[in-house]
PDB file of C-alpha atoms in Angstrom:
ATOM      1  CA  UNK A   1      -1.923 -17.612  28.789  1.00 71.00           C
ATOM      2  CA  UNK A   2      -4.102 -14.760  30.153  1.00 73.00           C
ATOM      3  CA  UNK A   3      -2.246 -15.110  33.491  1.00 74.00           C
ATOM      4  CA  UNK A   4       1.028 -14.756  31.886  1.00 80.00           C
ATOM      5  CA  UNK A   5      -0.132 -11.672  29.954  1.00 76.00           C
ATOM      6  CA  UNK A   6      -1.295 -10.089  33.151  1.00 80.00           C
ATOM      7  CA  UNK A   7       1.934 -11.001  34.942  1.00 78.00           C
ATOM      8  CA  UNK A   8       3.923  -9.358  32.144  1.00 76.00           C
ATOM      9  CA  UNK A   9       1.980  -6.036  32.478  1.00 76.00           C
ATOM     10  CA  UNK A  10       2.263  -6.186  36.311  1.00 81.00           C
ATOM     11  CA  UNK A  11       6.015  -6.582  36.084  1.00 83.00           C
ATOM     12  CA  UNK A  12       6.877  -4.671  32.890  1.00 81.00           C
ATOM     13  CA  UNK A  13       4.312  -1.986  32.459  1.00 84.00           C
ATOM     14  CA  UNK A  14       7.001   0.867  32.124  1.00 88.00           C
ATOM     15  CA  UNK A  15       8.932  -1.293  29.628  1.00 90.00           C
ATOM     16  CA  UNK A  16       5.668  -1.892  27.489  1.00 90.00           C
ATOM     17  CA  UNK A  17       4.929   1.752  27.627  1.00 93.00           C
ATOM     18  CA  UNK A  18       8.494   2.724  26.356  1.00 92.00           C
ATOM     19  CA  UNK A  19       7.909   0.100  23.429  1.00 91.00           C
ATOM     20  CA  UNK A  20       4.618   1.673  22.641  1.00 93.00           C
ATOM     21  CA  UNK A  21       5.790   5.372  22.675  1.00 93.00           C
ATOM     22  CA  UNK A  22       8.963   4.384  20.645  1.00 92.00           C
ATOM     23  CA  UNK A  23       6.717   2.671  18.046  1.00 93.00           C
ATOM     24  CA  UNK A  24       4.250   5.560  17.925  1.00 94.00           C
ATOM     25  CA  UNK A  25       7.096   8.101  17.690  1.00 93.00           C
ATOM     26  CA  UNK A  26       8.885   6.570  14.733  1.00 92.00           C
ATOM     27  CA  UNK A  27       5.553   5.989  12.986  1.00 93.00           C
ATOM     28  CA  UNK A  28       4.344   9.460  13.083  1.00 94.00           C
ATOM     29  CA  UNK A  29       7.764  10.851  12.176  1.00 94.00           C
ATOM     30  CA  UNK A  30       7.720   8.556   9.013  1.00 93.00           C
ATOM     31  CA  UNK A  31       4.101   9.755   8.274  1.00 96.00           C
ATOM     32  CA  UNK A  32       5.243  13.406   8.692  1.00 97.00           C
ATOM     33  CA  UNK A  33       8.232  13.037   6.227  1.00 95.00           C
ATOM     34  CA  UNK A  34       6.315  10.893   3.797  1.00 95.00           C
ATOM     35  CA  UNK A  35       3.630  13.547   3.772  1.00 96.00           C
ATOM     36  CA  UNK A  36       6.224  16.362   2.866  1.00 96.00           C
ATOM     37  CA  UNK A  37       7.318  14.158  -0.026  1.00 93.00           C
ATOM     38  CA  UNK A  38       4.030  12.594  -1.110  1.00 92.00           C
ATOM     39  CA  UNK A  39       1.673  15.566  -0.917  1.00 94.00           C
ATOM     40  CA  UNK A  40       3.664  18.095  -3.212  1.00 93.00           C
ATOM     41  CA  UNK A  41       4.501  15.127  -5.575  1.00 91.00           C
ATOM     42  CA  UNK A  42       0.877  14.205  -5.788  1.00 91.00           C
ATOM     43  CA  UNK A  43      -0.037  17.670  -6.711  1.00 91.00           C
ATOM     44  CA  UNK A  44       2.624  18.071  -9.315  1.00 90.00           C
ATOM     45  CA  UNK A  45       1.475  14.820 -10.801  1.00 87.00           C
ATOM     46  CA  UNK A  46      -1.943  16.279 -11.221  1.00 88.00           C
ATOM     47  CA  UNK A  47      -0.718  19.602 -12.670  1.00 85.00           C
ATOM     48  CA  UNK A  48       1.987  18.268 -15.006  1.00 83.00           C
ATOM     49  CA  UNK A  49       0.646  15.154 -16.723  1.00 76.00           C
ATOM     50  CA  UNK A  50       3.947  14.298 -18.287  1.00 73.00           C
ATOM     51  CA  UNK A  51       5.391  13.591 -14.778  1.00 73.00           C
ATOM     52  CA  UNK A  52       2.340  11.801 -13.602  1.00 69.00           C
ATOM     53  CA  UNK A  53       3.141   8.509 -15.169  1.00 72.00           C
ATOM     54  CA  UNK A  54       6.842   8.794 -14.039  1.00 74.00           C
ATOM     55  CA  UNK A  55       5.763   9.427 -10.371  1.00 71.00           C
ATOM     56  CA  UNK A  56       2.946   6.865 -10.415  1.00 71.00           C
ATOM     57  CA  UNK A  57       5.469   4.066 -11.828  1.00 74.00           C
ATOM     58  CA  UNK A  58       8.077   5.063  -9.231  1.00 71.00           C
ATOM     59  CA  UNK A  59       5.423   4.900  -6.435  1.00 68.00           C
ATOM     60  CA  UNK A  60       4.408   1.505  -7.624  1.00 68.00           C
ATOM     61  CA  UNK A  61       7.908   0.426  -7.781  1.00 69.00           C
ATOM     62  CA  UNK A  62       8.503   1.497  -4.157  1.00 65.00           C
ATOM     63  CA  UNK A  63       5.460  -0.590  -3.100  1.00 65.00           C
ATOM     64  CA  UNK A  64       6.900  -3.793  -4.314  1.00 67.00           C
ATOM     65  CA  UNK A  65      10.213  -3.349  -2.539  1.00 66.00           C
ATOM     66  CA  UNK A  66       9.980  -5.272   0.929  1.00 65.00           C
ATOM     67  CA  UNK A  67      10.747  -2.691   3.640  1.00 63.00           C
ATOM     68  CA  UNK A  68      12.978  -5.314   5.445  1.00 61.00           C
ATOM     69  CA  UNK A  69      15.216  -5.298   2.225  1.00 65.00           C
ATOM     70  CA  UNK A  70      15.429  -1.573   2.421  1.00 66.00           C
ATOM     71  CA  UNK A  71      16.307  -1.724   5.963  1.00 65.00           C
ATOM     72  CA  UNK A  72      19.332  -3.995   5.324  1.00 64.00           C
ATOM     73  CA  UNK A  73      20.403  -2.098   2.256  1.00 68.00           C
ATOM     74  CA  UNK A  74      20.655   0.974   4.257  1.00 65.00           C
ATOM     75  CA  UNK A  75      22.742  -0.365   6.978  1.00 66.00           C
ATOM     76  CA  UNK A  76      26.130   0.025   5.084  1.00 67.00           C
ATOM     77  CA  UNK A  77      25.156   3.595   4.222  1.00 66.00           C
ATOM     78  CA  UNK A  78      23.689   4.988   7.326  1.00 65.00           C
ATOM     79  CA  UNK A  79      24.269   2.301   9.981  1.00 63.00           C
ATOM     80  CA  UNK A  80      21.632   1.143  12.376  1.00 68.00           C
ATOM     81  CA  UNK A  81      19.113   2.741  14.761  1.00 68.00           C
ATOM     82  CA  UNK A  82      16.049   5.017  14.171  1.00 78.00           C
ATOM     83  CA  UNK A  83      17.435   6.961  11.149  1.00 83.00           C
ATOM     84  CA  UNK A  84      17.567   4.022   8.624  1.00 81.00           C
ATOM     85  CA  UNK A  85      14.219   2.794   9.916  1.00 83.00           C
ATOM     86  CA  UNK A  86      12.665   6.231   9.241  1.00 88.00           C
ATOM     87  CA  UNK A  87      14.030   6.266   5.736  1.00 85.00           C
ATOM     88  CA  UNK A  88      12.692   2.884   4.946  1.00 83.00           C
ATOM     89  CA  UNK A  89       9.201   3.592   6.455  1.00 88.00           C
ATOM     90  CA  UNK A  90       8.951   6.957   4.722  1.00 89.00           C
ATOM     91  CA  UNK A  91       9.618   5.560   1.319  1.00 84.00           C
ATOM     92  CA  UNK A  92       7.080   2.829   2.151  1.00 85.00           C
ATOM     93  CA  UNK A  93       4.373   5.424   2.947  1.00 90.00           C
ATOM     94  CA  UNK A  94       5.019   7.903   0.067  1.00 90.00           C
ATOM     95  CA  UNK A  95       3.190   5.718  -2.653  1.00 88.00           C
ATOM     96  CA  UNK A  96      -0.172   5.789  -0.752  1.00 91.00           C
ATOM     97  CA  UNK A  97       0.001   9.522  -0.253  1.00 94.00           C
ATOM     98  CA  UNK A  98       1.231  10.319  -3.621  1.00 91.00           C
ATOM     99  CA  UNK A  99      -1.401   8.315  -5.672  1.00 89.00           C
ATOM    100  CA  UNK A 100      -4.359   9.363  -3.502  1.00 94.00           C
ATOM    101  CA  UNK A 101      -3.453  12.950  -3.583  1.00 94.00           C
ATOM    102  CA  UNK A 102      -3.212  12.940  -7.343  1.00 91.00           C
ATOM    103  CA  UNK A 103      -6.592  11.035  -7.618  1.00 90.00           C
ATOM    104  CA  UNK A 104      -8.095  13.533  -5.212  1.00 92.00           C
ATOM    105  CA  UNK A 105      -7.271  16.586  -7.451  1.00 92.00           C
ATOM    106  CA  UNK A 106      -8.180  14.733 -10.562  1.00 89.00           C
ATOM    107  CA  UNK A 107     -11.683  13.962  -9.107  1.00 89.00           C
ATOM    108  CA  UNK A 108     -12.461  17.674  -8.500  1.00 87.00           C
ATOM    109  CA  UNK A 109     -15.354  18.208 -11.038  1.00 85.00           C
ATOM    110  CA  UNK A 110     -14.203  20.519 -13.804  1.00 83.00           C
ATOM    111  CA  UNK A 111     -17.665  22.232 -14.014  1.00 84.00           C
ATOM    112  CA  UNK A 112     -17.206  23.392 -10.374  1.00 83.00           C
ATOM    113  CA  UNK A 113     -13.798  24.939 -11.145  1.00 80.00           C
ATOM    114  CA  UNK A 114     -15.386  26.592 -14.253  1.00 77.00           C
ATOM    115  CA  UNK A 115     -18.261  27.994 -12.193  1.00 80.00           C
ATOM    116  CA  UNK A 116     -15.919  29.318  -9.547  1.00 77.00           C
ATOM    117  CA  UNK A 117     -13.565  30.985 -12.052  1.00 79.00           C
ATOM    118  CA  UNK A 118     -16.791  32.433 -13.576  1.00 77.00           C
ATOM    119  CA  UNK A 119     -17.658  33.940 -10.340  1.00 78.00           C
ATOM    120  CA  UNK A 120     -14.414  35.632 -10.137  1.00 77.00           C
ATOM    121  CA  UNK A 121     -12.075  33.310  -8.163  1.00 81.00           C
ATOM    122  CA  UNK A 122      -8.461  33.657  -8.979  1.00 83.00           C
ATOM    123  CA  UNK A 123      -6.284  30.584  -9.168  1.00 82.00           C
ATOM    124  CA  UNK A 124      -5.161  30.785  -5.502  1.00 83.00           C
ATOM    125  CA  UNK A 125      -8.640  31.219  -4.253  1.00 83.00           C
ATOM    126  CA  UNK A 126      -9.733  28.227  -6.560  1.00 86.00           C
ATOM    127  CA  UNK A 127      -6.929  26.023  -5.135  1.00 86.00           C
ATOM    128  CA  UNK A 128      -7.726  26.616  -1.426  1.00 86.00           C
ATOM    129  CA  UNK A 129     -11.578  27.045  -1.596  1.00 86.00           C
ATOM    130  CA  UNK A 130     -12.391  24.552  -4.177  1.00 86.00           C
ATOM    131  CA  UNK A 131      -9.699  22.007  -5.059  1.00 88.00           C
ATOM    132  CA  UNK A 132      -8.129  21.296  -1.620  1.00 90.00           C
ATOM    133  CA  UNK A 133     -11.540  20.841   0.154  1.00 91.00           C
ATOM    134  CA  UNK A 134     -12.966  18.556  -2.467  1.00 91.00           C
ATOM    135  CA  UNK A 135      -9.623  16.614  -2.701  1.00 93.00           C
ATOM    136  CA  UNK A 136      -9.249  16.323   1.032  1.00 94.00           C
ATOM    137  CA  UNK A 137     -11.186  13.048   1.594  1.00 94.00           C
ATOM    138  CA  UNK A 138      -8.736  11.233  -0.959  1.00 95.00           C
ATOM    139  CA  UNK A 139      -5.763  12.895   0.645  1.00 96.00           C
ATOM    140  CA  UNK A 140      -6.871  11.601   4.060  1.00 96.00           C
ATOM    141  CA  UNK A 141      -7.567   8.200   2.660  1.00 96.00           C
ATOM    142  CA  UNK A 142      -3.863   8.121   1.479  1.00 95.00           C
ATOM    143  CA  UNK A 143      -2.633   9.233   4.831  1.00 96.00           C
ATOM    144  CA  UNK A 144      -4.770   6.496   6.441  1.00 96.00           C
ATOM    145  CA  UNK A 145      -3.336   3.775   4.263  1.00 94.00           C
ATOM    146  CA  UNK A 146       0.183   5.108   4.783  1.00 94.00           C
ATOM    147  CA  UNK A 147      -0.139   5.202   8.476  1.00 95.00           C
ATOM    148  CA  UNK A 148      -1.414   1.634   8.648  1.00 94.00           C
ATOM    149  CA  UNK A 149       1.483   0.523   6.539  1.00 90.00           C
ATOM    150  CA  UNK A 150       3.939   2.239   8.764  1.00 92.00           C
ATOM    151  CA  UNK A 151       2.461   0.930  12.022  1.00 92.00           C
ATOM    152  CA  UNK A 152       2.732  -2.723  10.677  1.00 89.00           C
ATOM    153  CA  UNK A 153       6.098  -2.453   9.123  1.00 86.00           C
ATOM    154  CA  UNK A 154       7.618  -0.422  12.082  1.00 87.00           C
ATOM    155  CA  UNK A 155       7.901  -3.743  13.821  1.00 86.00           C
ATOM    156  CA  UNK A 156      10.787  -4.736  11.542  1.00 80.00           C
ATOM    157  CA  UNK A 157      12.715  -1.735  12.666  1.00 77.00           C
ATOM    158  CA  UNK A 158      13.575  -3.865  15.747  1.00 77.00           C
ATOM    159  CA  UNK A 159      16.042  -5.689  13.369  1.00 74.00           C
ATOM    160  CA  UNK A 160      18.265  -2.639  13.093  1.00 70.00           C
ATOM    161  CA  UNK A 161      18.057  -1.465  16.745  1.00 69.00           C
ATOM    162  CA  UNK A 162      15.245   1.101  16.358  1.00 74.00           C
ATOM    163  CA  UNK A 163      13.055  -0.471  19.114  1.00 77.00           C
ATOM    164  CA  UNK A 164       9.333  -0.374  19.253  1.00 84.00           C
ATOM    165  CA  UNK A 165       6.779  -3.121  19.683  1.00 86.00           C
ATOM    166  CA  UNK A 166       8.680  -5.140  17.211  1.00 85.00           C
ATOM    167  CA  UNK A 167      10.907  -5.839  20.199  1.00 86.00           C
ATOM    168  CA  UNK A 168       8.176  -7.737  21.904  1.00 86.00           C
ATOM    169  CA  UNK A 169       7.352  -9.765  18.866  1.00 85.00           C
ATOM    170  CA  UNK A 170      10.824 -10.894  18.010  1.00 83.00           C
ATOM    171  CA  UNK A 171      11.562 -11.669  21.598  1.00 83.00           C
ATOM    172  CA  UNK A 172       8.647 -13.769  21.878  1.00 83.00           C
ATOM    173  CA  UNK A 173       9.681 -15.600  18.562  1.00 79.00           C
ATOM    174  CA  UNK A 174      13.129 -16.077  20.006  1.00 79.00           C
ATOM    175  CA  UNK A 175      12.107 -17.296  23.384  1.00 78.00           C
ATOM    176  CA  UNK A 176       8.987 -19.021  22.297  1.00 80.00           C
ATOM    177  CA  UNK A 177       6.908 -16.775  24.536  1.00 82.00           C
ATOM    178  CA  UNK A 178       3.399 -16.712  23.110  1.00 86.00           C
ATOM    179  CA  UNK A 179       2.285 -14.129  25.580  1.00 84.00           C
ATOM    180  CA  UNK A 180       4.974 -11.526  24.208  1.00 88.00           C
ATOM    181  CA  UNK A 181       3.843 -12.308  20.610  1.00 87.00           C
ATOM    182  CA  UNK A 182       0.152 -11.771  21.468  1.00 89.00           C
ATOM    183  CA  UNK A 183       0.927  -8.563  23.373  1.00 89.00           C
ATOM    184  CA  UNK A 184       3.074  -7.097  20.594  1.00 88.00           C
ATOM    185  CA  UNK A 185       0.859  -8.252  17.663  1.00 90.00           C
ATOM    186  CA  UNK A 186      -2.277  -7.244  19.336  1.00 92.00           C
ATOM    187  CA  UNK A 187      -1.067  -3.815  20.106  1.00 93.00           C
ATOM    188  CA  UNK A 188      -0.012  -3.180  16.539  1.00 93.00           C
ATOM    189  CA  UNK A 189      -3.340  -4.492  15.252  1.00 94.00           C
ATOM    190  CA  UNK A 190      -5.313  -2.357  17.756  1.00 95.00           C
ATOM    191  CA  UNK A 191      -3.246   0.700  16.733  1.00 95.00           C
ATOM    192  CA  UNK A 192      -4.037  -0.005  13.084  1.00 94.00           C
ATOM    193  CA  UNK A 193      -7.764  -0.438  13.705  1.00 96.00           C
ATOM    194  CA  UNK A 194      -7.876   2.850  15.803  1.00 96.00           C
ATOM    195  CA  UNK A 195      -6.131   4.726  13.069  1.00 95.00           C
ATOM    196  CA  UNK A 196      -8.543   3.378  10.318  1.00 95.00           C
ATOM    197  CA  UNK A 197     -11.457   4.249  12.510  1.00 96.00           C
ATOM    198  CA  UNK A 198     -10.199   7.749  13.299  1.00 95.00           C
ATOM    199  CA  UNK A 199      -9.436   8.543   9.686  1.00 95.00           C
ATOM    200  CA  UNK A 200     -12.796   7.070   8.421  1.00 95.00           C
ATOM    201  CA  UNK A 201     -14.626   9.295  11.005  1.00 95.00           C
ATOM    202  CA  UNK A 202     -12.610  12.475   9.850  1.00 94.00           C
ATOM    203  CA  UNK A 203     -13.141  11.600   6.216  1.00 94.00           C
ATOM    204  CA  UNK A 204     -17.033  11.340   6.719  1.00 93.00           C
ATOM    205  CA  UNK A 205     -17.071  14.585   8.459  1.00 91.00           C
ATOM    206  CA  UNK A 206     -15.026  16.351   5.632  1.00 90.00           C
ATOM    207  CA  UNK A 207     -17.297  14.774   2.946  1.00 86.00           C
ATOM    208  CA  UNK A 208     -20.425  15.824   5.001  1.00 82.00           C
ATOM    209  CA  UNK A 209     -19.240  19.430   5.139  1.00 76.00           C
ATOM    210  CA  UNK A 210     -18.776  19.611   1.495  1.00 63.00           C
ATOM    211  CA  UNK A 211     -21.750  17.914   0.136  1.00 58.00           C
TER     212      UNK A 211
END
């Protein structure tokens, strides 16, 4: 098996790199769009409590819808390729970002905000100097969870022609090539573990700076 894996990399290194870069590109694009949606909605949920339950419930509903189902539902509307995959992955990632952003702002101690206001901070200064720094570990945790979900689910994008590491996995399944399954699956796993480790490192640094 090890010999087969080595042979693949010797003969198809450029192909593997293309799959890897495609997978990363679609994953980070989805994370970007999910952040644009989830971060503002998370803050709005914190500020307007009446909307909080609606957004939270909507986010939970999005979580229980399988991403593969979303992909196939989008085919009649937007066709195949990267675009429908981006839509599905974006909606998959929004709940983690939205929920953790709301939680982050909720966890900012009221007494700290009162003290800051007493010292003369206006609402804008309070937001940038107190609320965002203290909420940041939770926000980063939401981004971490979202990215891990995207990296894993992006393999399904192969079904609609978006490419990525899923091509290796599904080709391995179709041809009974265990080496391709291992290469594709192991790469996705390593990407996820690296993302977790990187975000955890950043979160520790952020918390240390605001203790």
